Short mmCIF file of N, CA and C in Angstrom, two decimals:
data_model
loop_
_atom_site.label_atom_id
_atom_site.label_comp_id
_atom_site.label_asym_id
_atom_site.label_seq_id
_atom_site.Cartn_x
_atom_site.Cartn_y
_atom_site.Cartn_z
N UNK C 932 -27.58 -17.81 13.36
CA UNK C 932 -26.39 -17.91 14.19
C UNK C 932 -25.13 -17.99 13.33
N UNK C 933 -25.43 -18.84 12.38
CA UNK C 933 -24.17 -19.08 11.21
C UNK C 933 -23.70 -17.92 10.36
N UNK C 934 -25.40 -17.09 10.35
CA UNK C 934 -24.62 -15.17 9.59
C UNK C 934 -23.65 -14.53 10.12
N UNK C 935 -24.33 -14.33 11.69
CA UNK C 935 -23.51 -14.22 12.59
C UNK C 935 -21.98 -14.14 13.09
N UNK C 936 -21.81 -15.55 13.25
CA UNK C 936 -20.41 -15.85 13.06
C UNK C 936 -19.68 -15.23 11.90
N UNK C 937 -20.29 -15.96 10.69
CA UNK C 937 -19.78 -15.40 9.88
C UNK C 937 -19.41 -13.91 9.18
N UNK C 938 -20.22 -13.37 9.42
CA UNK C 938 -20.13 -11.33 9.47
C UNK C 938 -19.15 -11.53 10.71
N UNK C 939 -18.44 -11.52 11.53
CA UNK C 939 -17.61 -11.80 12.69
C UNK C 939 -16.45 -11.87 12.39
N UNK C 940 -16.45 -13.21 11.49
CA UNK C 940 -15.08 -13.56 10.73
C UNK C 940 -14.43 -12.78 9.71
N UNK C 941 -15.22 -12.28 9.15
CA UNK C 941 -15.34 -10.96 7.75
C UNK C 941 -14.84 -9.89 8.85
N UNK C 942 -15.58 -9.21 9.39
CA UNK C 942 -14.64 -7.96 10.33
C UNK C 942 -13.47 -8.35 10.80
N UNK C 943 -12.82 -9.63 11.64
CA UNK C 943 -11.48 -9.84 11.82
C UNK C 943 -10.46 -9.84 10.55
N UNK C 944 -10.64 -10.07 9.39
CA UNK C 944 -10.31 -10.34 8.21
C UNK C 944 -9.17 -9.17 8.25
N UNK C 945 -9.42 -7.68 7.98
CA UNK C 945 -9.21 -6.65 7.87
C UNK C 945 -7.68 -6.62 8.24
N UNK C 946 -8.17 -6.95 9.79
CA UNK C 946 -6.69 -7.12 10.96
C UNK C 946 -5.93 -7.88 10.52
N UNK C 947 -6.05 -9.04 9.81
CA UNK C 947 -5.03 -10.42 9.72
C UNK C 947 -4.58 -9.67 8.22
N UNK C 948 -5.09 -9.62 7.21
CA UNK C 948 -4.66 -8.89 6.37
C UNK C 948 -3.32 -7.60 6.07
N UNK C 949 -3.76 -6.89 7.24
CA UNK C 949 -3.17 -5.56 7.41
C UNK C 949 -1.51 -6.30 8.28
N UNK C 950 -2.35 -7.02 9.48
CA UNK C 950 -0.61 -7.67 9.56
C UNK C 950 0.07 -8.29 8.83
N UNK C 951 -0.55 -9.64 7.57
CA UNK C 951 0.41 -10.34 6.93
C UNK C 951 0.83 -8.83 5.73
N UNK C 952 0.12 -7.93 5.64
CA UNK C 952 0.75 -6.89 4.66
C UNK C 952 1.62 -6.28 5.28
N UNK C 953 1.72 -5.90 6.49
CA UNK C 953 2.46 -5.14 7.39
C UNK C 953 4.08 -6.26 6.75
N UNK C 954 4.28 -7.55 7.37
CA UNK C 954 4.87 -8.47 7.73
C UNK C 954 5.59 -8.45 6.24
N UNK C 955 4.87 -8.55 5.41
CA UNK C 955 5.48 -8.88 3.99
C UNK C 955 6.84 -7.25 3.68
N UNK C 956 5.63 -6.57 4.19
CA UNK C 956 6.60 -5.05 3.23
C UNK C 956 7.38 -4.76 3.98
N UNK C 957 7.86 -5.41 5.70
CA UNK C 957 9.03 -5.01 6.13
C UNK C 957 10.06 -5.85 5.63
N UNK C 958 9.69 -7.51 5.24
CA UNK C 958 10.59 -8.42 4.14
C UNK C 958 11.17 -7.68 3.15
N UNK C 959 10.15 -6.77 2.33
CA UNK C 959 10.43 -6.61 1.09
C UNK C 959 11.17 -5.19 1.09
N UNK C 960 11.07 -4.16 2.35
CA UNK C 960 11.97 -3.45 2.66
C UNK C 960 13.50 -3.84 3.11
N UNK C 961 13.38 -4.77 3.74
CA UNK C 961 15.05 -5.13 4.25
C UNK C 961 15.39 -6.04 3.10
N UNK C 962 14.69 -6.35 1.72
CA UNK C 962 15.77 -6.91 0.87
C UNK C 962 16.25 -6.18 -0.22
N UNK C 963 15.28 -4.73 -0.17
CA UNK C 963 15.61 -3.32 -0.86
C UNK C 963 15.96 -2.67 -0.49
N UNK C 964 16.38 -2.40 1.04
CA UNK C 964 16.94 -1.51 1.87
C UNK C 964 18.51 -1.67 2.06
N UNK C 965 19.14 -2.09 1.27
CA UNK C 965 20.84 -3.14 1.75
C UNK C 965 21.30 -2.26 1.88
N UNK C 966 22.03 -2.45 3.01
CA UNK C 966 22.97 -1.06 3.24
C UNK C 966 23.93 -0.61 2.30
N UNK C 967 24.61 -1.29 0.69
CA UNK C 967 25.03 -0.64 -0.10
C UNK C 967 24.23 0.44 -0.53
N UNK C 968 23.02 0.80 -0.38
CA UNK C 968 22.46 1.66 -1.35
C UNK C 968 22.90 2.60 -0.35
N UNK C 969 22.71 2.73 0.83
CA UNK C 969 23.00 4.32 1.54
C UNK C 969 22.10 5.52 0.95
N UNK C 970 23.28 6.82 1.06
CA UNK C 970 22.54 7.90 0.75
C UNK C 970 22.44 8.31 -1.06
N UNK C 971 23.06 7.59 -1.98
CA UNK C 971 22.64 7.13 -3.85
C UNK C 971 21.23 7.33 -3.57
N UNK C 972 20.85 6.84 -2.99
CA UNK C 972 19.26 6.11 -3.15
C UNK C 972 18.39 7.73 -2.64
N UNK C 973 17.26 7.73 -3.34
CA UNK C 973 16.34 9.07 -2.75
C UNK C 973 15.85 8.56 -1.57
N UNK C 974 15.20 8.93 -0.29
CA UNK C 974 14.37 8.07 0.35
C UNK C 974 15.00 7.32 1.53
N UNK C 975 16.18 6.92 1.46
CA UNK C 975 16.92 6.12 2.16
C UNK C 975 18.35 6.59 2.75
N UNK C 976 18.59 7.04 3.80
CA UNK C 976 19.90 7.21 4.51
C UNK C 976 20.42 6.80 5.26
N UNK C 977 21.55 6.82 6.31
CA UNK C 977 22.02 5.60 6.93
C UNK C 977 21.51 5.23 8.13
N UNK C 978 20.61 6.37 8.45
CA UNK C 978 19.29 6.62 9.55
C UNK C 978 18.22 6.34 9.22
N UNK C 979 17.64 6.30 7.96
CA UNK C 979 15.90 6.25 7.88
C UNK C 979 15.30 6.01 6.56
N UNK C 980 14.16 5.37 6.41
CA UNK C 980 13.73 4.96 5.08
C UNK C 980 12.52 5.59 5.08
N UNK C 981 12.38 6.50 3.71
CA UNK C 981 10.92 7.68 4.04
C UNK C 981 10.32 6.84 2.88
N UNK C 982 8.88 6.26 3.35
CA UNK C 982 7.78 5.49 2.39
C UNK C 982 7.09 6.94 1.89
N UNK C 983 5.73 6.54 1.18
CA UNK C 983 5.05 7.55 0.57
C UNK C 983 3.73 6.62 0.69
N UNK C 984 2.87 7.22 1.31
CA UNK C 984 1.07 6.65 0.57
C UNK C 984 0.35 7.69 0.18
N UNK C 985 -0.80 6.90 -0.40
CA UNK C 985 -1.76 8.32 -0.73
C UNK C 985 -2.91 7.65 -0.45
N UNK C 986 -3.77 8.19 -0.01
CA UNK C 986 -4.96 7.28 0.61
C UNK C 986 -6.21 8.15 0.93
N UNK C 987 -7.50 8.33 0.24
CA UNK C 987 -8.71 8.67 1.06
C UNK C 987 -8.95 9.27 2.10
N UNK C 988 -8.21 10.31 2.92
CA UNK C 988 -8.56 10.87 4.75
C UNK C 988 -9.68 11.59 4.46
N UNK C 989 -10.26 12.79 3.33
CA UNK C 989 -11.34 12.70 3.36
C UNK C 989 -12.04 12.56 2.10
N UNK C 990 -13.59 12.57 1.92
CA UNK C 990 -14.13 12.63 1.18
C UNK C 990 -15.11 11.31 1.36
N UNK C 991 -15.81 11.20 0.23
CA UNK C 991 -16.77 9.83 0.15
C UNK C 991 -16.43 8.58 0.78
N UNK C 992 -15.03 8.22 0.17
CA UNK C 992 -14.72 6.98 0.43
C UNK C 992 -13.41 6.67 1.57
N UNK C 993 -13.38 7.96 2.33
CA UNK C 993 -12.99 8.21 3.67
C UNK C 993 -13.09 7.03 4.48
N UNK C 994 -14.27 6.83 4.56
CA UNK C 994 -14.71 5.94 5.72
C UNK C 994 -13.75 4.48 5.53
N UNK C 995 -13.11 4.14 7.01
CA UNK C 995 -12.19 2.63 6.25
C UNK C 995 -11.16 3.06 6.16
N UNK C 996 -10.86 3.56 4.51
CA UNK C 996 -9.75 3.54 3.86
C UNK C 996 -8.61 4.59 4.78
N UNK C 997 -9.54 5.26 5.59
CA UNK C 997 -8.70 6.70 6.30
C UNK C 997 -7.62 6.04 7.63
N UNK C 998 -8.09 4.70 7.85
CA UNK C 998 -7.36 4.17 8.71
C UNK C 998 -6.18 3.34 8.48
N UNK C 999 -5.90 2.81 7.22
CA UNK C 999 -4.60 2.09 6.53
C UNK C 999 -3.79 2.61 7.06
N UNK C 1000 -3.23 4.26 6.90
CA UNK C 1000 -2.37 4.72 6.88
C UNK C 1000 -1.50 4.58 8.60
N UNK C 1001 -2.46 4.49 9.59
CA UNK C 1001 -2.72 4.81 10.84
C UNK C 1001 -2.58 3.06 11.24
N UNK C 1002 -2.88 2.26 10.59
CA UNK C 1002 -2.53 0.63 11.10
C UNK C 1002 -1.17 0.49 10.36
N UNK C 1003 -0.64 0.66 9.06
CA UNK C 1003 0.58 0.71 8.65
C UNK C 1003 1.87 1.34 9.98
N UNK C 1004 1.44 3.06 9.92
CA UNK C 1004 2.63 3.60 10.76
C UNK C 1004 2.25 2.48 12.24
N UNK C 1005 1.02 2.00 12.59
CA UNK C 1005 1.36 1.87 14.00
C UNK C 1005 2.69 0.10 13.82
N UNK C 1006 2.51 -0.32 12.86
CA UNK C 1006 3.11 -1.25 12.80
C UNK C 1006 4.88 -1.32 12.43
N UNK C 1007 5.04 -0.11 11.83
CA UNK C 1007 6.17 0.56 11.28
C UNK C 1007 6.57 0.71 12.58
N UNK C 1008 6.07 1.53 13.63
CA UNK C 1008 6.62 1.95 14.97
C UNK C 1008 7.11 1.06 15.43
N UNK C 1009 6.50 -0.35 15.37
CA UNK C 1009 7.16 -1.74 16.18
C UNK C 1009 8.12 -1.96 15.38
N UNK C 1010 8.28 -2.07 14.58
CA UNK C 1010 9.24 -2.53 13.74
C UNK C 1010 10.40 -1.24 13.95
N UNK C 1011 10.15 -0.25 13.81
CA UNK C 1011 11.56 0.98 14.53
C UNK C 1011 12.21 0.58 16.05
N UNK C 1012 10.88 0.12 16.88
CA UNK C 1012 11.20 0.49 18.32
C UNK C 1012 12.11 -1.20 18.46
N UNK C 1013 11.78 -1.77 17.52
CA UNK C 1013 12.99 -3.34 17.49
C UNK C 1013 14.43 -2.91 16.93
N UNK C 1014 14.60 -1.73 16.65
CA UNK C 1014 15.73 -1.53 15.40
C UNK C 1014 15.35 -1.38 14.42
N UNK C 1015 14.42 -0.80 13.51
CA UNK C 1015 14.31 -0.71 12.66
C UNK C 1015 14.75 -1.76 11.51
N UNK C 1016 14.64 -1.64 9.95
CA UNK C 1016 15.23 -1.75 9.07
C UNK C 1016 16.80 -1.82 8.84
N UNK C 1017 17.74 -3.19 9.36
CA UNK C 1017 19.37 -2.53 9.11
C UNK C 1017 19.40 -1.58 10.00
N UNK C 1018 19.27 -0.88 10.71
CA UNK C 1018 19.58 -0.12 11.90
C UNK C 1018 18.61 1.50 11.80
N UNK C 1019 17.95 1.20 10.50
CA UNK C 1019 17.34 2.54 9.63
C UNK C 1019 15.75 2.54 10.11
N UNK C 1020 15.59 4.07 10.58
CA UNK C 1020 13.72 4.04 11.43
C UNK C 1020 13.47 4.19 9.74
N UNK C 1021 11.68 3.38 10.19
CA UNK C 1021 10.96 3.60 8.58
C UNK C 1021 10.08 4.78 9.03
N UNK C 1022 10.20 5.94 8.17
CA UNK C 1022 9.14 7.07 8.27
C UNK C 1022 8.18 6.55 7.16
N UNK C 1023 6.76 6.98 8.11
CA UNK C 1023 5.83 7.22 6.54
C UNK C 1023 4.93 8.26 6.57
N UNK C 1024 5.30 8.75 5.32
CA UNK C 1024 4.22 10.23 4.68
C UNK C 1024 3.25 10.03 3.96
N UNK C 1025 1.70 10.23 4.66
CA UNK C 1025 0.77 9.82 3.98
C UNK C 1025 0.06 10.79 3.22
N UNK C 1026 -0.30 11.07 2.27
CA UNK C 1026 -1.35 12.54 1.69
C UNK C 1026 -2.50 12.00 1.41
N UNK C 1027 -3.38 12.81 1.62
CA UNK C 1027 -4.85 12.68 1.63
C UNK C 1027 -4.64 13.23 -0.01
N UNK C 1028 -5.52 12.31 -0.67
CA UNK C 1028 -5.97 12.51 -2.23
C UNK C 1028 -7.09 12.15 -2.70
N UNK C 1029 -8.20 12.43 -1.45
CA UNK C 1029 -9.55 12.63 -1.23
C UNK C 1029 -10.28 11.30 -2.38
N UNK C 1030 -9.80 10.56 -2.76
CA UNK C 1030 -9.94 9.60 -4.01
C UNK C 1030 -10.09 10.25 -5.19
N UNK C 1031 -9.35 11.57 -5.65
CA UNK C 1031 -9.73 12.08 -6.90
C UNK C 1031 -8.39 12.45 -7.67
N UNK C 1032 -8.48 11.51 -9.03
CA UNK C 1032 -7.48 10.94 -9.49
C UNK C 1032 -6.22 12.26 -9.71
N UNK C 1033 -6.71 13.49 -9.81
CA UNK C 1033 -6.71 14.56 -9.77
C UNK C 1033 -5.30 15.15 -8.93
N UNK C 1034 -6.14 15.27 -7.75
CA UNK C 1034 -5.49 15.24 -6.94
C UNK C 1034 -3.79 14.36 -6.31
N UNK C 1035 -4.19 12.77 -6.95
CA UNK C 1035 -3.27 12.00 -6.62
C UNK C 1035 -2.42 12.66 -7.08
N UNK C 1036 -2.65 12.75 -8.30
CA UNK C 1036 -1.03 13.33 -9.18
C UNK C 1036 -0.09 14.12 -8.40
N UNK C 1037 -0.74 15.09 -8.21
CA UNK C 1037 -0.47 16.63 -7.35
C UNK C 1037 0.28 15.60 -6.23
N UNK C 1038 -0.71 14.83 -5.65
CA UNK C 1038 0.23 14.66 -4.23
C UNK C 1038 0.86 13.32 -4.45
N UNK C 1039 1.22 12.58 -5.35
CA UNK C 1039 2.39 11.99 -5.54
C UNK C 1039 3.70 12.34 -5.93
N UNK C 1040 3.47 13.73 -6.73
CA UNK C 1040 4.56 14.67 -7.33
C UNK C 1040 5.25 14.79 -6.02
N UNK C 1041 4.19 15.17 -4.77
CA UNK C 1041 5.05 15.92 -3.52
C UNK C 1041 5.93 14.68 -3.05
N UNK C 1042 5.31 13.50 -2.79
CA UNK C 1042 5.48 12.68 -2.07
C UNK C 1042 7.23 12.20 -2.74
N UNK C 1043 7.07 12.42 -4.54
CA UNK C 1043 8.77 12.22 -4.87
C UNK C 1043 9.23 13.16 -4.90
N UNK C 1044 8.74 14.69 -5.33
CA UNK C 1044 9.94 15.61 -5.51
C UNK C 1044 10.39 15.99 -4.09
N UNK C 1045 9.01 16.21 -3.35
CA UNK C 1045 9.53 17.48 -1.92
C UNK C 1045 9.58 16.27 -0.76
N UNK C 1046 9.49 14.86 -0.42
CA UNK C 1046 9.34 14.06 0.54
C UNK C 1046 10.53 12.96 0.26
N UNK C 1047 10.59 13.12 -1.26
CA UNK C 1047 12.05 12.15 -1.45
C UNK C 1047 11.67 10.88 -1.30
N UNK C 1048 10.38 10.08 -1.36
CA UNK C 1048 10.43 8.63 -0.73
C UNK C 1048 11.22 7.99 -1.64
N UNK C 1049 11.65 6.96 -0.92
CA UNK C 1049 12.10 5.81 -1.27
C UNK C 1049 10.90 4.74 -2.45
N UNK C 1050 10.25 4.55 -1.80
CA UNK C 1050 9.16 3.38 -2.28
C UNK C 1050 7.56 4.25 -1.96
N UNK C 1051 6.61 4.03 -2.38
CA UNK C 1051 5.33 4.21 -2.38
C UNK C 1051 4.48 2.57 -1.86
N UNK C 1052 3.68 2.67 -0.84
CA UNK C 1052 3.26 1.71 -0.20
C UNK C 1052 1.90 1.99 0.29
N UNK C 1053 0.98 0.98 -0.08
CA UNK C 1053 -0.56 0.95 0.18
C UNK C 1053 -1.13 2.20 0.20
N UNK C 1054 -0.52 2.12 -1.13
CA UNK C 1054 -1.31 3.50 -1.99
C UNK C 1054 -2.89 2.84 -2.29
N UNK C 1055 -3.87 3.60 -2.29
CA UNK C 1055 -5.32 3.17 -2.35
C UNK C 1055 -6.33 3.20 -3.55
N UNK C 1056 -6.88 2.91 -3.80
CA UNK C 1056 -7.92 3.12 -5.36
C UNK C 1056 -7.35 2.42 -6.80
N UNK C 1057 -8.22 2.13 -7.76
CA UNK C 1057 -7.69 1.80 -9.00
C UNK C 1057 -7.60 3.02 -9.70
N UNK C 1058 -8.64 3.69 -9.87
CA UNK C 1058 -8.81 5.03 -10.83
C UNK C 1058 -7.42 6.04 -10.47
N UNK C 1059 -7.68 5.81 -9.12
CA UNK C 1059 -6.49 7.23 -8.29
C UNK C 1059 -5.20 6.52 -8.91
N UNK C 1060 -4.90 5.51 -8.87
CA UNK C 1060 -3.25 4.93 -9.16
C UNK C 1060 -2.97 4.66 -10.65
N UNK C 1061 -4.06 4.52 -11.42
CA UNK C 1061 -3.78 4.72 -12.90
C UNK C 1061 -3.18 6.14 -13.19
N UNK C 1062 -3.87 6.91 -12.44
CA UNK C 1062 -3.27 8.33 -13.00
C UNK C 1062 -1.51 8.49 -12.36
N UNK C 1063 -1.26 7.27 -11.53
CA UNK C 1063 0.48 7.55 -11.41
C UNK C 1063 1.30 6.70 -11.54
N UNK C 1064 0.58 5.41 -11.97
CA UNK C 1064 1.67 3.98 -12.14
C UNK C 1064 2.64 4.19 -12.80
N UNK C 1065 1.99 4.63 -14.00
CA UNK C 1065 3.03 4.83 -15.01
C UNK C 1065 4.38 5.44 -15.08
N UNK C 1066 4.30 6.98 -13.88
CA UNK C 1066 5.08 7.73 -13.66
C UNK C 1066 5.65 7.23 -12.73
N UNK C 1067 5.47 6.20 -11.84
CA UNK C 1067 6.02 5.79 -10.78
C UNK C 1067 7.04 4.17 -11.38
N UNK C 1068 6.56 3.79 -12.00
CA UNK C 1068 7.53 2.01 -12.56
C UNK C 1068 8.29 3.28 -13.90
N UNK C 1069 7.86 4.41 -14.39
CA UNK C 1069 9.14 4.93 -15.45
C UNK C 1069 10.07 5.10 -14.62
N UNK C 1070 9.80 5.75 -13.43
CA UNK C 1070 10.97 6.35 -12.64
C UNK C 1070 11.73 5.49 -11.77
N UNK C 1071 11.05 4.32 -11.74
CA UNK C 1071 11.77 2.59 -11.03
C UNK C 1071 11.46 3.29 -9.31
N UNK C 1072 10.63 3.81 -9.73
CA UNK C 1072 10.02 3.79 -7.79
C UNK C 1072 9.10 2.60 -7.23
N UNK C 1073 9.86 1.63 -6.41
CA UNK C 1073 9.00 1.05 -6.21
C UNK C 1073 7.70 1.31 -5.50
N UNK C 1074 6.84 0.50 -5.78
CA UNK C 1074 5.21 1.06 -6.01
C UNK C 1074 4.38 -0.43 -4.93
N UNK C 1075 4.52 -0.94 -3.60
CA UNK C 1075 4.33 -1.75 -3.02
C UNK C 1075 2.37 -1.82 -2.51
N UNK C 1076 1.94 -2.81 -2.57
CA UNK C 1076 0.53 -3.27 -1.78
C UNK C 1076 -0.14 -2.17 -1.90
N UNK C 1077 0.13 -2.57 -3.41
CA UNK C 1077 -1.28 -1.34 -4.37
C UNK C 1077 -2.66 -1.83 -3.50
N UNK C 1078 -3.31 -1.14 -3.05
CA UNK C 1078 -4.73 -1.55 -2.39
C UNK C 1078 -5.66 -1.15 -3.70
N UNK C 1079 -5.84 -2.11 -4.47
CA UNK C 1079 -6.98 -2.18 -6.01
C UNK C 1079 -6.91 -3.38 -6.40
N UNK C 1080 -8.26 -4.31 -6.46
CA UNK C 1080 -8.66 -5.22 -7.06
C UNK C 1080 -8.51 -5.22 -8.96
N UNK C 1081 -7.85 -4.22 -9.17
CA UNK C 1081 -7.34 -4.05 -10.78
C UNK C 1081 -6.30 -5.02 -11.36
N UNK C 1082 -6.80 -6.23 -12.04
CA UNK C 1082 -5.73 -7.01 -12.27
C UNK C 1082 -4.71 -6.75 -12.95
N UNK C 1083 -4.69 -5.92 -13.91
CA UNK C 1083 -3.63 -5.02 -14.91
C UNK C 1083 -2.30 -4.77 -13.83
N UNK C 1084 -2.48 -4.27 -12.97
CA UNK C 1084 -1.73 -4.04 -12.22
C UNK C 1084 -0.83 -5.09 -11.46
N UNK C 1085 -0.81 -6.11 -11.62
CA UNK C 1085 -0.98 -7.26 -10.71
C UNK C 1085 -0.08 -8.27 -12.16
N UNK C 1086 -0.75 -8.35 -13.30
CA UNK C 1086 -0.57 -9.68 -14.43
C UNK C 1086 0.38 -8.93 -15.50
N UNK C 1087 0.81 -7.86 -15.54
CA UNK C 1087 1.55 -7.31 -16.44
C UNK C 1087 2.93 -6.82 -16.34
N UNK C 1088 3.96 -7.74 -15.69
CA UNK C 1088 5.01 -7.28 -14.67
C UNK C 1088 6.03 -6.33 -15.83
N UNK C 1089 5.58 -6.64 -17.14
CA UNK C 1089 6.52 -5.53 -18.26
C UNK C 1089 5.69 -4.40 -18.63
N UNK C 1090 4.71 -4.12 -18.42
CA UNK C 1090 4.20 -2.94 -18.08
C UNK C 1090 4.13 -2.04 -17.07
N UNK C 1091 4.32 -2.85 -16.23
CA UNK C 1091 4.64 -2.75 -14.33
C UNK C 1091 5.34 -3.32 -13.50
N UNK C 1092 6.63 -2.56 -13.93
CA UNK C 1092 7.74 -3.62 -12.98
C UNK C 1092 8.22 -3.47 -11.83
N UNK C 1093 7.42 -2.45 -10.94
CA UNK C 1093 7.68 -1.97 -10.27
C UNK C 1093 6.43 -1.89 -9.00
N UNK C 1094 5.52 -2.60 -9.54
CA UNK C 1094 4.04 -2.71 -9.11
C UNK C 1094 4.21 -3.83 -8.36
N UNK C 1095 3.49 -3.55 -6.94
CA UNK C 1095 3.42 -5.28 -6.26
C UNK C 1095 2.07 -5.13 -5.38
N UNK C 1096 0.79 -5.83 -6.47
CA UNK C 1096 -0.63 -5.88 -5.54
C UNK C 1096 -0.71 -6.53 -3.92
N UNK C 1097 -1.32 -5.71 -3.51
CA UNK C 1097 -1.65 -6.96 -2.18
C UNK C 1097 -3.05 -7.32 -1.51
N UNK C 1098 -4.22 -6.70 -2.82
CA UNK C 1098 -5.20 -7.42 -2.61
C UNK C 1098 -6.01 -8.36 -3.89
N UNK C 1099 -6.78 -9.23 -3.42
CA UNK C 1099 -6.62 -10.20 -4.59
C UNK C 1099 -7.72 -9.64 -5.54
N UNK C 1100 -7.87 -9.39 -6.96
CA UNK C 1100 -8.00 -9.02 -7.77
C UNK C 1100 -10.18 -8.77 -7.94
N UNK C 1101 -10.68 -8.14 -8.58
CA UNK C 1101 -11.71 -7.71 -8.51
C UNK C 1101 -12.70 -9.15 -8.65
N UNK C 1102 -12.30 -10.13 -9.85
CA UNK C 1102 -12.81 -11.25 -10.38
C UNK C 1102 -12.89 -12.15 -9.13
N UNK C 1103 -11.45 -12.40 -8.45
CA UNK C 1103 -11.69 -13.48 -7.69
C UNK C 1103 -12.32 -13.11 -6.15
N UNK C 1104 -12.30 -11.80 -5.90
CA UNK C 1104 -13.51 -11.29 -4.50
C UNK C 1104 -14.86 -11.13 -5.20
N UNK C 1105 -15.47 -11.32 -6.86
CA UNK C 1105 -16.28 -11.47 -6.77
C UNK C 1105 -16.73 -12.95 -6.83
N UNK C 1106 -15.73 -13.62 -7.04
CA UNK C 1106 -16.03 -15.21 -6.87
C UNK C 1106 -16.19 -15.77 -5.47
N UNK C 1107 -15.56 -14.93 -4.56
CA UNK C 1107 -16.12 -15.31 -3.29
C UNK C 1107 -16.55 -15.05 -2.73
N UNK C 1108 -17.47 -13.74 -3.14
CA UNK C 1108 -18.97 -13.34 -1.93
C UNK C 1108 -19.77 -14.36 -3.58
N UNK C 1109 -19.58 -14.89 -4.33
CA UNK C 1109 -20.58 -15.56 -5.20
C UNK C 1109 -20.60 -16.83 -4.01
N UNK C 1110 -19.81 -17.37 -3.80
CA UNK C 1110 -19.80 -18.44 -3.37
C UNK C 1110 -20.48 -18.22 -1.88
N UNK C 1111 -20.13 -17.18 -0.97
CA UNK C 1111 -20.71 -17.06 0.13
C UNK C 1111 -21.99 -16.56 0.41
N UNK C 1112 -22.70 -16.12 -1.42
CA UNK C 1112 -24.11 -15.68 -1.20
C UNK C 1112 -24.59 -17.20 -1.15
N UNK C 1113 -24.20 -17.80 -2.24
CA UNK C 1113 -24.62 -19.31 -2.27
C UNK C 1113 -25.02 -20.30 -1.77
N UNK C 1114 -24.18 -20.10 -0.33
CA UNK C 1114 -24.25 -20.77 1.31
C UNK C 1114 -25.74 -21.46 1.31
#
């Protein structure tokens, strides 16, 4: 009965997560979004703030990950249909980069040269985002709720200053299914 419950609590997890992430990156948009920046800024005009993700829609690791993008915009929508951002709707452009690091490149290039975002947000994978951190904190794009248990990303804010994790790191989720095999 106690597995039970507990596998229960683990599936709600997901949801509470996805809102306090939702909740955080519209904070961390309206204290990067100030209306001095205007139209200077790529991404941002006096109408609209265009995000960027890249995320899994298909391939292996599809399953799950294909829905971030789809709980993000639905939460973005509430947050437009209140007024948006400062008076600004948040668009978001997601590209499928099938998890192959490969690929990310290609479709992060699009996501800054031909989509213009502003910020990059719950971008997905460790392997896939190594191949663009770098190019993304050179270019001072912010790079928000990296979805990778990669602590590098996370503990090195002068290597990555532009990086902001939002899940907790590989070591300490394996310290807590250690503890919950333990039970």
């Amino acid at each position: 009965m106690n597995a039970v419950k507990n596998r229960a609590s683990l599936s709600r997890s997901p949801r509470k997560s996805i809102a306090v992430i939702s909740v955080a990156l519209a904070g961390a948009l309206a204290l990067t979004a100030m209306p001095a920046q205007g139209a200077s800024t790529p991404g941002v005009s006096d109408t609209e703030i265009v995000l960027g993700m890249q995320l899994p829609q298909t391939g292996t690791a599809s399953p799950g990950y294909n829905k971030v993008d789809d709980a993000m915009r639905a939460y973005f929508d509430y947050v437009n249909s209140k007024g948006g951002v400062y008076g600004r709707k948040i668009t978001l452009v997601a590209k499928d980069d099938a998890y192959k690091a490969g690929l990310t490149v290609s479709t992060a290039s699009a996501l800054i040269n031909k989509d213009k975002v502003f910020a990059m947000v719950g971008s997905v994978g460790t392997q896939t985002h190594i191949s663009v951190i770098k190019d993304l904190n050179r270019r001072g794009i912010p790079d928000l709720f990296v979805l990778s248990g990669y602590s590098g990303f996370y503990t090195d804010p002068k290597k990555y200053p532009t990086t902001f994790g939002s899940l907790g790191t590989y070591v300490v989720e394996a310290k807590i299914i250690g503890k919950y095999i333990n039970r």
